[in-house]
RNA sequence: GUGGGUGUAGCUCAACGGCAGAGCGUCGCACUGUGACUGCGGAUGUUGAGGGUUCGAAACCCUUCACCCACCCCA
């Protein structure tokens, strides 16, 4: 026993013990209710996809370096999905003629990326995906941003603690175009912008030179990302901020020209949520991807959505002491067994209470009552019942409140209504 | 893929190169119809693994593995 090694788990995976699972479920419940309140439907794609689905659409890093790829028995290259959006695009393309647009769909499930695990990053992670397909208007972009803000609000994060930073690829393309940057230079410019918060001023400027920018170009780019009013040059962003304002969510949302995002398929509005203290990575990220459905064989339709991992938001809530107290007990009521003669009585009582919809566990063998009470206490049961010869003779049940130690005899008839009253109150 | 840190009991951690320990937890008893509190008592280690230096290694050196952190990228 002691000298036996536990079989190791796969690197980068997490075990969800009941406490952690309760938190994941709580997050899932919040994702579900926000999604459904906005009229989105749940769906799910396969966990295995062909490598082709991601090739050249997700970005080289994700496909070449971070995907779990293996050959199945026929020799086909299969990958464990690193993200959901391409699957969604494929599903839409496949049934495009039968669907009513705009679609409002959401999903929550596991994803894999083969990278070095670290704070807020694991190889297997769970992600909420929510997308609107078949709608080009800024109203769609705005709705997704509003949903994102609503979710943050719902899990108890306020606008001082988190901010959704919004930008537009289109806008940045146009503006860098004005600076005379070609596609290659633009890619480098985005790379440079992306690095601004990570490097010190000097190092960042040096990095700009290394990328081959002239002083004039660097000044131009800096002017762009320092321009807090740059969004006014974008009709879409102007509209998005107007709608967000009208919905009363502007406090969660701000314009940030340095938000670019790495995935290749984004075409318009892009956004990310960050903790304002800057302790963690992005809580979620998303944007508009108008070409993806067309790229996987469908007709081109507008699409916008975002993905939110379960890990960073959990770290943030934990830091703020905002994680809910959930799943503290598997059974509200614990039924002890007194002796062999009364065992079946206890079992019958359990059945009765269970049928009333109350969570009940009963002891499985005759043991000292002390041990039984101890177990009931350990699992967090709120009440313990004793059904001994005295109680059976008098048609009573001994009901003990494990929280305050109160104990009383009550009749079998009134037990269930009493329990319900106590548990609800 | 690159760089750094840490591995000692179930957990958190101590131990100058000189007998491997504490707290918490766990188990038993006090308590033959009652948990949490209290008191008493018990159990648990290939010091991550392999090699080397040494009279002597948890400690020093090498190798390896695991985990953590940062970079890269991203949820």
CSV table of N, CA, C and O in Angstrom, one decimal, chain A residues 319-394:
chain,number,residue,atom,x,y,z
A,319,UNK,N,-9.2,34.3,-6.4
A,319,UNK,CA,-8.4,35.3,-5.9
A,319,UNK,C,-9.3,36.4,-5.2
A,319,UNK,O,-8.9,36.9,-4.1
A,320,UNK,N,-10.4,36.6,-5.8
A,320,UNK,CA,-11.3,37.6,-5.2
A,320,UNK,C,-12.2,37.1,-4.1
A,320,UNK,O,-13.1,37.7,-3.5
A,321,UNK,N,-12.0,35.8,-3.8
A,321,UNK,CA,-12.9,35.1,-2.8
A,321,UNK,C,-14.3,35.0,-3.2
A,321,UNK,O,-15.2,35.1,-2.4
A,322,UNK,N,-14.5,34.9,-4.5
A,322,UNK,CA,-15.9,35.0,-5.1
A,322,UNK,C,-16.4,33.7,-5.5
A,322,UNK,O,-17.5,33.6,-6.1
A,323,UNK,N,-15.6,32.6,-5.3
A,323,UNK,CA,-16.1,31.3,-5.7
A,323,UNK,C,-17.3,30.9,-4.8
A,323,UNK,O,-17.3,31.2,-3.6
A,324,UNK,N,-18.3,30.3,-5.4
A,324,UNK,CA,-19.5,30.0,-4.6
A,324,UNK,C,-19.2,28.8,-3.7
A,324,UNK,O,-18.4,28.0,-3.9
A,325,UNK,N,-20.0,28.7,-2.6
A,325,UNK,CA,-20.0,27.5,-1.8
A,325,UNK,C,-21.0,26.6,-2.3
A,325,UNK,O,-22.2,26.8,-2.1
A,326,UNK,N,-20.5,25.6,-3.0
A,326,UNK,CA,-21.5,24.7,-3.7
A,326,UNK,C,-21.1,23.3,-3.4
A,326,UNK,O,-20.0,22.9,-3.0
A,327,UNK,N,-22.2,22.4,-3.5
A,327,UNK,CA,-22.0,21.0,-3.4
A,327,UNK,C,-21.4,20.6,-2.1
A,327,UNK,O,-20.6,19.6,-2.0
A,328,UNK,N,-21.7,21.3,-1.0
A,328,UNK,CA,-21.1,20.9,0.2
A,328,UNK,C,-21.6,19.6,0.8
A,328,UNK,O,-20.9,18.9,1.5
A,329,UNK,N,-22.8,19.2,0.5
A,329,UNK,CA,-23.2,17.9,1.0
A,329,UNK,C,-23.9,17.0,-0.1
A,329,UNK,O,-24.7,17.6,-0.9
A,330,UNK,N,-23.6,15.7,-0.1
A,330,UNK,CA,-24.3,14.9,-1.1
A,330,UNK,C,-25.6,14.4,-0.6
A,330,UNK,O,-26.5,14.0,-1.3
A,331,UNK,N,-25.9,14.6,0.7
A,331,UNK,CA,-27.1,14.1,1.3
A,331,UNK,C,-27.5,15.0,2.4
A,331,UNK,O,-26.8,15.2,3.4
A,332,UNK,N,-28.7,15.6,2.4
A,332,UNK,CA,-29.2,16.4,3.4
A,332,UNK,C,-29.5,15.6,4.7
A,332,UNK,O,-29.4,16.1,5.8
A,333,UNK,N,-30.0,14.4,4.5
A,333,UNK,CA,-30.4,13.6,5.6
A,333,UNK,C,-29.7,12.3,5.7
A,333,UNK,O,-29.5,11.7,4.6
A,334,UNK,N,-29.2,11.9,6.9
A,334,UNK,CA,-28.5,10.7,7.0
A,334,UNK,C,-29.3,9.8,8.0
A,334,UNK,O,-29.6,10.2,9.1
A,335,UNK,N,-29.5,8.6,7.5
A,335,UNK,CA,-30.3,7.6,8.4
A,335,UNK,C,-29.4,6.6,9.0
A,335,UNK,O,-28.7,5.9,8.2
A,336,UNK,N,-29.3,6.6,10.3
A,336,UNK,CA,-28.5,5.6,11.0
A,336,UNK,C,-29.3,4.2,11.0
A,336,UNK,O,-30.5,4.2,10.9
A,337,UNK,N,-28.5,3.2,11.2
A,337,UNK,CA,-29.2,1.9,11.5
A,337,UNK,C,-28.8,1.4,12.9
A,337,UNK,O,-27.7,1.5,13.3
A,338,UNK,N,-29.9,1.0,13.6
A,338,UNK,CA,-29.7,0.7,15.0
A,338,UNK,C,-29.2,-0.7,15.3
A,338,UNK,O,-28.2,-0.9,15.9
A,339,UNK,N,-29.9,-1.7,14.7
A,339,UNK,CA,-29.4,-3.1,14.9
A,339,UNK,C,-30.0,-3.9,13.7
A,339,UNK,O,-30.8,-3.4,12.9
A,340,UNK,N,-29.7,-5.2,13.7
A,340,UNK,CA,-30.2,-6.0,12.6
A,340,UNK,C,-31.7,-6.0,12.5
A,340,UNK,O,-32.2,-6.0,11.4
A,341,UNK,N,-32.4,-6.0,13.6
A,341,UNK,CA,-33.8,-6.1,13.6
A,341,UNK,C,-34.5,-4.9,13.0
A,341,UNK,O,-35.6,-5.0,12.4
A,342,UNK,N,-33.9,-3.7,13.1
A,342,UNK,CA,-34.5,-2.5,12.6
A,342,UNK,C,-33.9,-2.0,11.3
A,342,UNK,O,-34.3,-1.0,10.8
A,343,UNK,N,-33.0,-2.8,10.8
A,343,UNK,CA,-32.3,-2.4,9.6
A,343,UNK,C,-33.3,-2.1,8.4
A,343,UNK,O,-33.2,-1.1,7.8
A,344,UNK,N,-34.2,-3.0,8.2
A,344,UNK,CA,-35.1,-2.8,7.1
A,344,UNK,C,-36.1,-1.7,7.4
A,344,UNK,O,-36.5,-1.0,6.4
A,345,UNK,N,-36.3,-1.4,8.6
A,345,UNK,CA,-37.1,-0.2,8.9
A,345,UNK,C,-36.4,1.1,8.5
A,345,UNK,O,-37.0,2.0,7.9
A,346,UNK,N,-35.1,1.1,8.7
A,346,UNK,CA,-34.4,2.3,8.3
A,346,UNK,C,-34.3,2.4,6.8
A,346,UNK,O,-34.5,3.5,6.2
A,347,UNK,N,-34.2,1.3,6.2
A,347,UNK,CA,-34.2,1.2,4.7
A,347,UNK,C,-35.5,1.8,4.1
A,347,UNK,O,-35.5,2.6,3.2
A,348,UNK,N,-36.6,1.3,4.7
A,348,UNK,CA,-37.9,1.8,4.3
A,348,UNK,C,-38.1,3.2,4.5
A,348,UNK,O,-38.7,3.9,3.7
A,349,UNK,N,-37.6,3.7,5.6
A,349,UNK,CA,-37.7,5.2,5.9
A,349,UNK,C,-36.9,6.0,4.8
A,349,UNK,O,-37.4,7.0,4.4
A,350,UNK,N,-35.7,5.5,4.5
A,350,UNK,CA,-34.9,6.1,3.4
A,350,UNK,C,-35.7,6.2,2.1
A,350,UNK,O,-35.8,7.3,1.5
A,351,UNK,N,-36.4,5.1,1.8
A,351,UNK,CA,-37.2,5.1,0.6
A,351,UNK,C,-38.3,6.2,0.6
A,351,UNK,O,-38.5,6.9,-0.3
A,352,UNK,N,-38.9,6.2,1.7
A,352,UNK,CA,-40.0,7.2,1.9
A,352,UNK,C,-39.6,8.6,1.7
A,352,UNK,O,-40.2,9.4,1.0
A,353,UNK,N,-38.5,8.9,2.4
A,353,UNK,CA,-38.0,10.3,2.3
A,353,UNK,C,-37.5,10.6,0.9
A,353,UNK,O,-37.7,11.7,0.4
A,354,UNK,N,-36.8,9.6,0.3
A,354,UNK,CA,-36.3,9.8,-1.0
A,354,UNK,C,-37.4,10.1,-2.0
A,354,UNK,O,-37.3,10.9,-2.9
A,355,UNK,N,-38.5,9.4,-1.8
A,355,UNK,CA,-39.7,9.6,-2.7
A,355,UNK,C,-40.3,11.0,-2.6
A,355,UNK,O,-40.9,11.4,-3.5
A,356,UNK,N,-39.9,11.6,-1.5
A,356,UNK,CA,-40.4,13.0,-1.3
A,356,UNK,C,-39.4,14.0,-1.9
A,356,UNK,O,-39.6,15.2,-1.9
A,357,UNK,N,-38.4,13.4,-2.6
A,357,UNK,CA,-37.5,14.3,-3.3
A,357,UNK,C,-36.4,14.9,-2.5
A,357,UNK,O,-35.7,15.8,-2.9
A,358,UNK,N,-36.1,14.3,-1.3
A,358,UNK,CA,-35.0,14.7,-0.4
A,358,UNK,C,-33.8,13.8,-0.6
A,358,UNK,O,-34.0,12.6,-0.7
A,359,UNK,N,-32.6,14.4,-0.6
A,359,UNK,CA,-31.4,13.6,-0.7
A,359,UNK,C,-31.1,12.9,0.6
A,359,UNK,O,-30.8,13.5,1.6
A,360,UNK,N,-31.1,11.6,0.5
A,360,UNK,CA,-30.9,10.8,1.7
A,360,UNK,C,-29.9,9.7,1.5
A,360,UNK,O,-29.8,9.1,0.4
A,361,UNK,N,-29.0,9.5,2.5
A,361,UNK,CA,-28.1,8.4,2.5
A,361,UNK,C,-28.4,7.6,3.8
A,361,UNK,O,-28.6,8.2,4.8
A,362,UNK,N,-28.3,6.3,3.7
A,362,UNK,CA,-28.5,5.5,4.9
A,362,UNK,C,-27.3,4.6,5.2
A,362,UNK,O,-26.5,4.3,4.2
A,363,UNK,N,-27.0,4.4,6.4
A,363,UNK,CA,-25.8,3.6,6.8
A,363,UNK,C,-26.0,2.1,6.3
A,363,UNK,O,-27.1,1.7,6.2
A,364,UNK,N,-24.9,1.5,5.9
A,364,UNK,CA,-25.1,0.2,5.2
A,364,UNK,C,-24.8,-1.0,6.1
A,364,UNK,O,-25.1,-2.1,5.7
A,365,UNK,N,-24.3,-0.8,7.3
A,365,UNK,CA,-24.1,-1.9,8.2
A,365,UNK,C,-24.3,-1.5,9.7
A,365,UNK,O,-24.3,-0.2,9.9
A,366,UNK,N,-24.4,-2.4,10.5
A,366,UNK,CA,-24.6,-2.1,11.9
A,366,UNK,C,-23.3,-1.7,12.5
A,366,UNK,O,-22.3,-2.5,12.5
A,367,UNK,N,-23.2,-0.5,13.0
A,367,UNK,CA,-22.0,0.0,13.7
A,367,UNK,C,-22.4,0.8,14.9
A,367,UNK,O,-23.6,1.2,15.0
A,368,UNK,N,-21.4,1.1,15.7
A,368,UNK,CA,-21.7,2.0,16.8
A,368,UNK,C,-22.3,3.3,16.3
A,368,UNK,O,-21.8,3.9,15.3
A,369,UNK,N,-23.3,3.8,16.9
A,369,UNK,CA,-24.0,5.0,16.5
A,369,UNK,C,-23.0,6.2,16.3
A,369,UNK,O,-23.1,7.0,15.5
A,370,UNK,N,-22.0,6.2,17.2
A,370,UNK,CA,-21.0,7.3,17.2
A,370,UNK,C,-20.3,7.3,15.8
A,370,UNK,O,-20.1,8.4,15.2
A,371,UNK,N,-20.0,6.2,15.3
A,371,UNK,CA,-19.3,6.2,14.0
A,371,UNK,C,-20.3,6.6,12.9
A,371,UNK,O,-19.9,7.3,11.9
A,372,UNK,N,-21.5,6.2,13.0
A,372,UNK,CA,-22.5,6.6,12.0
A,372,UNK,C,-22.7,8.1,12.0
A,372,UNK,O,-22.8,8.8,11.0
A,373,UNK,N,-22.8,8.7,13.2
A,373,UNK,CA,-23.0,10.1,13.3
A,373,UNK,C,-21.8,10.9,12.8
A,373,UNK,O,-21.9,11.9,12.2
A,374,UNK,N,-20.6,10.3,13.1
A,374,UNK,CA,-19.4,10.9,12.6
A,374,UNK,C,-19.4,11.0,11.1
A,374,UNK,O,-19.0,12.0,10.5
A,375,UNK,N,-19.8,9.9,10.5
A,375,UNK,CA,-19.8,9.9,9.0
A,375,UNK,C,-20.8,10.9,8.5
A,375,UNK,O,-20.5,11.6,7.6
A,376,UNK,N,-22.0,10.9,9.1
A,376,UNK,CA,-23.0,11.9,8.7
A,376,UNK,C,-22.5,13.3,8.8
A,376,UNK,O,-22.7,14.1,7.9
A,377,UNK,N,-21.8,13.6,9.8
A,377,UNK,CA,-21.2,14.9,10.1
A,377,UNK,C,-20.1,15.2,9.0
A,377,UNK,O,-20.1,16.3,8.4
A,378,UNK,N,-19.3,14.2,8.7
A,378,UNK,CA,-18.2,14.4,7.8
A,378,UNK,C,-18.7,14.7,6.4
A,378,UNK,O,-18.1,15.5,5.7
A,379,UNK,N,-19.7,14.1,6.0
A,379,UNK,CA,-20.2,14.3,4.6
A,379,UNK,C,-21.0,15.6,4.5
A,379,UNK,O,-21.5,16.0,3.5
A,380,UNK,N,-21.3,16.2,5.7
A,380,UNK,CA,-22.0,17.4,5.7
A,380,UNK,C,-23.5,17.3,5.7
A,380,UNK,O,-24.2,18.2,5.3
A,381,UNK,N,-24.0,16.2,6.1
A,381,UNK,CA,-25.5,16.0,6.2
A,381,UNK,C,-26.0,17.0,7.2
A,381,UNK,O,-25.3,17.4,8.2
A,382,UNK,N,-27.2,17.5,7.0
A,382,UNK,CA,-27.8,18.5,7.9
A,382,UNK,C,-28.6,17.8,9.0
A,382,UNK,O,-28.7,18.4,10.1
A,383,UNK,N,-29.1,16.7,8.7
A,383,UNK,CA,-29.9,16.0,9.7
A,383,UNK,C,-29.5,14.5,9.8
A,383,UNK,O,-29.2,13.9,8.8
A,384,UNK,N,-29.6,14.0,11.0
A,384,UNK,CA,-29.4,12.5,11.2
A,384,UNK,C,-30.6,12.0,11.9
A,384,UNK,O,-31.2,12.6,12.7
A,385,UNK,N,-31.0,10.8,11.4
A,385,UNK,CA,-32.2,10.2,11.9
A,385,UNK,C,-31.8,8.9,12.7
A,385,UNK,O,-31.0,8.2,12.2
A,386,UNK,N,-32.4,8.7,13.8
A,386,UNK,CA,-32.2,7.4,14.5
A,386,UNK,C,-33.6,6.7,14.6
A,386,UNK,O,-34.6,7.3,15.0
A,387,UNK,N,-33.6,5.5,14.2
A,387,UNK,CA,-34.8,4.7,14.2
A,387,UNK,C,-34.5,3.4,15.0
A,387,UNK,O,-34.1,2.4,14.5
A,388,UNK,N,-34.6,3.6,16.3
A,388,UNK,CA,-34.3,2.4,17.2
A,388,UNK,C,-35.6,1.8,17.7
A,388,UNK,O,-36.7,2.2,17.3
A,389,UNK,N,-35.5,0.8,18.6
A,389,UNK,CA,-36.7,0.1,19.1
A,389,UNK,C,-37.7,1.0,19.8
A,389,UNK,O,-38.9,0.9,19.6
A,390,UNK,N,-37.2,2.0,20.5
A,390,UNK,CA,-38.1,2.9,21.2
A,390,UNK,C,-38.9,3.7,20.2
A,390,UNK,O,-40.1,3.8,20.4
A,391,UNK,N,-38.2,4.2,19.2
A,391,UNK,CA,-39.0,5.0,18.2
A,391,UNK,C,-40.0,4.2,17.5
A,391,UNK,O,-41.1,4.6,17.2
A,392,UNK,N,-39.6,3.0,17.1
A,392,UNK,CA,-40.5,2.1,16.3
A,392,UNK,C,-41.7,1.8,17.1
A,392,UNK,O,-42.8,1.8,16.6
A,393,UNK,N,-41.5,1.5,18.4
A,393,UNK,CA,-42.6,1.2,19.3
A,393,UNK,C,-43.6,2.3,19.4
A,393,UNK,O,-44.8,2.1,19.5
A,394,UNK,N,-43.1,3.5,19.4
A,394,UNK,CA,-43.9,4.7,19.6
A,394,UNK,C,-44.3,5.4,18.3
A,394,UNK,O,-45.0,6.4,18.3
